[in-house]
Coordinates of C-alpha atoms in Angstrom, one line a residue:
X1 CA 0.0 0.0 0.0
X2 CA 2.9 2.6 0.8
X3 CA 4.2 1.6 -2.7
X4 CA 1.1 2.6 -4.5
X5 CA 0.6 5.7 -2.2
X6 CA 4.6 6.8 -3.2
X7 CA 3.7 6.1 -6.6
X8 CA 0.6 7.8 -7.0
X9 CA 2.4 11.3 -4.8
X10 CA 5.8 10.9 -7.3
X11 CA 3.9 10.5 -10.9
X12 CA 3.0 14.2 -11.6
X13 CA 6.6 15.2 -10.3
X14 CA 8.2 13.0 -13.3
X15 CA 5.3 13.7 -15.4
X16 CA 7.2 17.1 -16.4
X17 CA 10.5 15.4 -16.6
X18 CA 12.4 15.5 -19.8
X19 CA 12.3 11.9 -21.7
X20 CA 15.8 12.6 -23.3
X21 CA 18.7 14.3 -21.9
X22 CA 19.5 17.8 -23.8
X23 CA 15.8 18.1 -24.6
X24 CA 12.8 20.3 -23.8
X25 CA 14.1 22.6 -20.9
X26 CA 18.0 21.7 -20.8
X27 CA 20.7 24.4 -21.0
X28 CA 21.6 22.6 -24.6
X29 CA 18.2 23.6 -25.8
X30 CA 17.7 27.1 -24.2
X31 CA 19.0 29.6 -25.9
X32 CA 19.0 32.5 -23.7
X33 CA 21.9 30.5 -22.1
X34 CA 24.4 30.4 -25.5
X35 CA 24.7 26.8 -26.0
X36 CA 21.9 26.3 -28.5
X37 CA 24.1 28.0 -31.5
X38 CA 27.1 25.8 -30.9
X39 CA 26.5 24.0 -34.2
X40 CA 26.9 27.2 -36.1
X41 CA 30.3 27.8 -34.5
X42 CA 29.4 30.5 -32.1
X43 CA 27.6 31.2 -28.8
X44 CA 25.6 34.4 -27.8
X45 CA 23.3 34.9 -24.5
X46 CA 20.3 36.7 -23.9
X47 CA 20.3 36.2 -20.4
X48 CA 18.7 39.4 -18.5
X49 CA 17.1 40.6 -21.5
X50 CA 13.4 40.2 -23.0
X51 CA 14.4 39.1 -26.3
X52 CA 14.9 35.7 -27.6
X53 CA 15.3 33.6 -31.0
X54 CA 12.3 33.7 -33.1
X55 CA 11.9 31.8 -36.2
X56 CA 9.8 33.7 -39.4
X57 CA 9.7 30.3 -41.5
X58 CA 10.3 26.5 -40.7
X59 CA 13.8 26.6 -41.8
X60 CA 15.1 30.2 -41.1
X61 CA 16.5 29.4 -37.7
X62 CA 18.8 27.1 -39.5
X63 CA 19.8 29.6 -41.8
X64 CA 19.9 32.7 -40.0
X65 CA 19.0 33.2 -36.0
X66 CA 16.5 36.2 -35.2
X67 CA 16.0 37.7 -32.0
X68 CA 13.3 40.1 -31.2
X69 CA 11.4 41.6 -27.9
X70 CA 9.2 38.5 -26.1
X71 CA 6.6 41.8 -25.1
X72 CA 6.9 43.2 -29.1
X73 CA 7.8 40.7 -31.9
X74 CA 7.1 42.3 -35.4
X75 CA 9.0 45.8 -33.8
X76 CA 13.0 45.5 -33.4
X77 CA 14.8 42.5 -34.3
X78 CA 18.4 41.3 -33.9
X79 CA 19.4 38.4 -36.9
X80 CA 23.0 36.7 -36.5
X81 CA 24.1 35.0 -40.3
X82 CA 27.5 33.2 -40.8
X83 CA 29.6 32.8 -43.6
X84 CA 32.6 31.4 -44.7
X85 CA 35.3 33.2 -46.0
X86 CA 38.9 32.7 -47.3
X87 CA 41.1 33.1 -43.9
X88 CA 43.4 35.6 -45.4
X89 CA 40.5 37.7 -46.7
X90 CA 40.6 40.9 -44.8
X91 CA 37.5 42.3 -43.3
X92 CA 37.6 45.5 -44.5
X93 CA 37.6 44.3 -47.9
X94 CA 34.3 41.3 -47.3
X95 CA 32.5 44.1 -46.2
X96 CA 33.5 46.8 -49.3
X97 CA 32.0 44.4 -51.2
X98 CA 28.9 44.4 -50.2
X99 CA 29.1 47.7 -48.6
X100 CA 28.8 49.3 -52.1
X101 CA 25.4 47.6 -53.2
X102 CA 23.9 49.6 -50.2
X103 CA 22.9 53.0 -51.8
X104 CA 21.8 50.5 -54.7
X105 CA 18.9 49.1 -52.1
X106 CA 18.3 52.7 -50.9
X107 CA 20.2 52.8 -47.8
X108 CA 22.9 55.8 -46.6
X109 CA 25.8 54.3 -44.8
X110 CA 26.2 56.8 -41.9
X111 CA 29.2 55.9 -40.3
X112 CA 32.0 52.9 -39.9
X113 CA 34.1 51.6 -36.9
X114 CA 36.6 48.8 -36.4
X115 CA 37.0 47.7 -33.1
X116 CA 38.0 44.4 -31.3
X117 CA 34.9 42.3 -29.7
X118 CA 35.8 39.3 -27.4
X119 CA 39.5 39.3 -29.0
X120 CA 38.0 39.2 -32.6
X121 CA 38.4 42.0 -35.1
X122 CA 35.3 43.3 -35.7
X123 CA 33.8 46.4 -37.7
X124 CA 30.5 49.0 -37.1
X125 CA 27.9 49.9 -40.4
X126 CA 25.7 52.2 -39.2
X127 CA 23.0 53.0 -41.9
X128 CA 19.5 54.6 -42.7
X129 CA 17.1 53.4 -45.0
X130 CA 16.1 56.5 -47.0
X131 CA 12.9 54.9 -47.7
X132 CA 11.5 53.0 -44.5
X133 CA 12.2 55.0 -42.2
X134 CA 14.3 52.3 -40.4
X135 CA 17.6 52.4 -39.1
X136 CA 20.3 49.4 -38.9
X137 CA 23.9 48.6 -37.6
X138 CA 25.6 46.0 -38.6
X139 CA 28.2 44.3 -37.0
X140 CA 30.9 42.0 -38.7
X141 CA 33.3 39.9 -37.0
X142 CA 35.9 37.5 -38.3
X143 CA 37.8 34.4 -37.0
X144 CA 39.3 32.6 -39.7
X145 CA 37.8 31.5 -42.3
X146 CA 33.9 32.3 -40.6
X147 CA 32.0 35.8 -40.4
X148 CA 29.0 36.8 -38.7
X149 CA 27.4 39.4 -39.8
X150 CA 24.7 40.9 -36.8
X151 CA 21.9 43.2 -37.9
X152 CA 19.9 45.1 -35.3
X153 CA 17.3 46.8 -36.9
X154 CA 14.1 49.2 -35.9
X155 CA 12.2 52.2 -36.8
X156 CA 14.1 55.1 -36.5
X157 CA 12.7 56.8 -33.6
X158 CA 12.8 53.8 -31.6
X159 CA 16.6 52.3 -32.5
X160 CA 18.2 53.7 -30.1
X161 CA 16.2 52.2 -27.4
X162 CA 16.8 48.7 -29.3
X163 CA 20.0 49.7 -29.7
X164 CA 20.9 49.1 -26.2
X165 CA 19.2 45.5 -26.1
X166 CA 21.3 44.5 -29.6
X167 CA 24.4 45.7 -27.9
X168 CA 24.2 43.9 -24.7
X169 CA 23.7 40.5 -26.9
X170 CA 26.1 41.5 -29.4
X171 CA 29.2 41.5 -26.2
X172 CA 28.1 38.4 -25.3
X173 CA 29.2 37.1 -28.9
X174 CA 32.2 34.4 -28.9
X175 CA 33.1 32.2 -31.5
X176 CA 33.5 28.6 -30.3
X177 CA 36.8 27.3 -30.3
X178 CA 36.6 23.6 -32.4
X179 CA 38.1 20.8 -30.1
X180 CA 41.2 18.8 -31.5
X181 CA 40.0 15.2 -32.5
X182 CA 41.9 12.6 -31.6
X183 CA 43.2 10.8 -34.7
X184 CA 43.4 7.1 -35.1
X185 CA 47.1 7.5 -36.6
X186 CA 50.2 7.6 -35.1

């Protein structure tokens, strides 16, 4: 009888545990705490803030990672998209590249910055779309042969607000250092 009665007292408690480890509310699988972007070779946190990933389409998390306000989805957003690049491609000249096309799409590039972020060299586009009224930074940062490119982006009476939320998850940026694998040769 005390079986039963231990039994029927324990079930709801491991009713709400996870089947599998790393799933439904692990650190692997919550991304406010970093780990869930280890696969693209990077973490960033959103710990203290309101935003969090968001995905617009079945596959664009894969592709690239939004964030946006919990409280206010469809108003600021914060995307993260990596490439690869050549390692001895310089980061001033990936982002000329593309730089260039911008007055093409209707936007005035207002200012540029190179800086270091977490030990990685790293550079600032600030830019308004003439348009849209919306206003965007951009910031690149290199390790090797990878880039990420971050976009915050919001109205323009409202970015600087938003600015301050993309900023604090934009120093919390690292790329993830690739563990040696043992090889099978000696």
């Amino acid at each position: 009888m005390r079986t039963w009665l231990a039994l029927l007292l324990l079930s709801p408690l491991t009713s709400f545990a996870a089947p599998y480890p790393a799933t439904s509310t692990s650190a692997l699988t919550a991304p406010e705490k970093g780990l869930y972007f280890l696969h693209k070779g990077f973490t960033v946190k959103t710990d203290g803030s309101t935003w969090t990933p968001i995905a617009t389409s079945e596959d664009s998390l894969l592709d690239t990672v939004r964030f946006a306000d919990k409280t206010a989805p469809d108003a600021a957003s914060l995307s993260v998209r990596t490439d690869r690049v050549s390692k001895n491609a310089s980061l001033e000249l990936y982002t000329r590249k593309w730089m260039r096309d911008y007055p093409s799409y209707g936007f005035e590039v207002l200012a540029t910055k190179q800086f270091n972020l977490n030990g990685s060299p790293a550079l600032i586009v600030d830019m308004l779309s003439r348009s849209k009224n919306k206003q965007i930074r951009q910031v690149v940062l290199k390790n090797e042969d990878k880039v990420a490119i971050m976009t915050c982006l919001d109205n323009k009476d409202t970015f600087s607000k938003s600015l301050k939320e993309c900023n604090q998850i934009i120093k919390t940026f690292s790329w993830v250092v690739p563990e040696e694998k043992p090889s099978l040769k000696k």
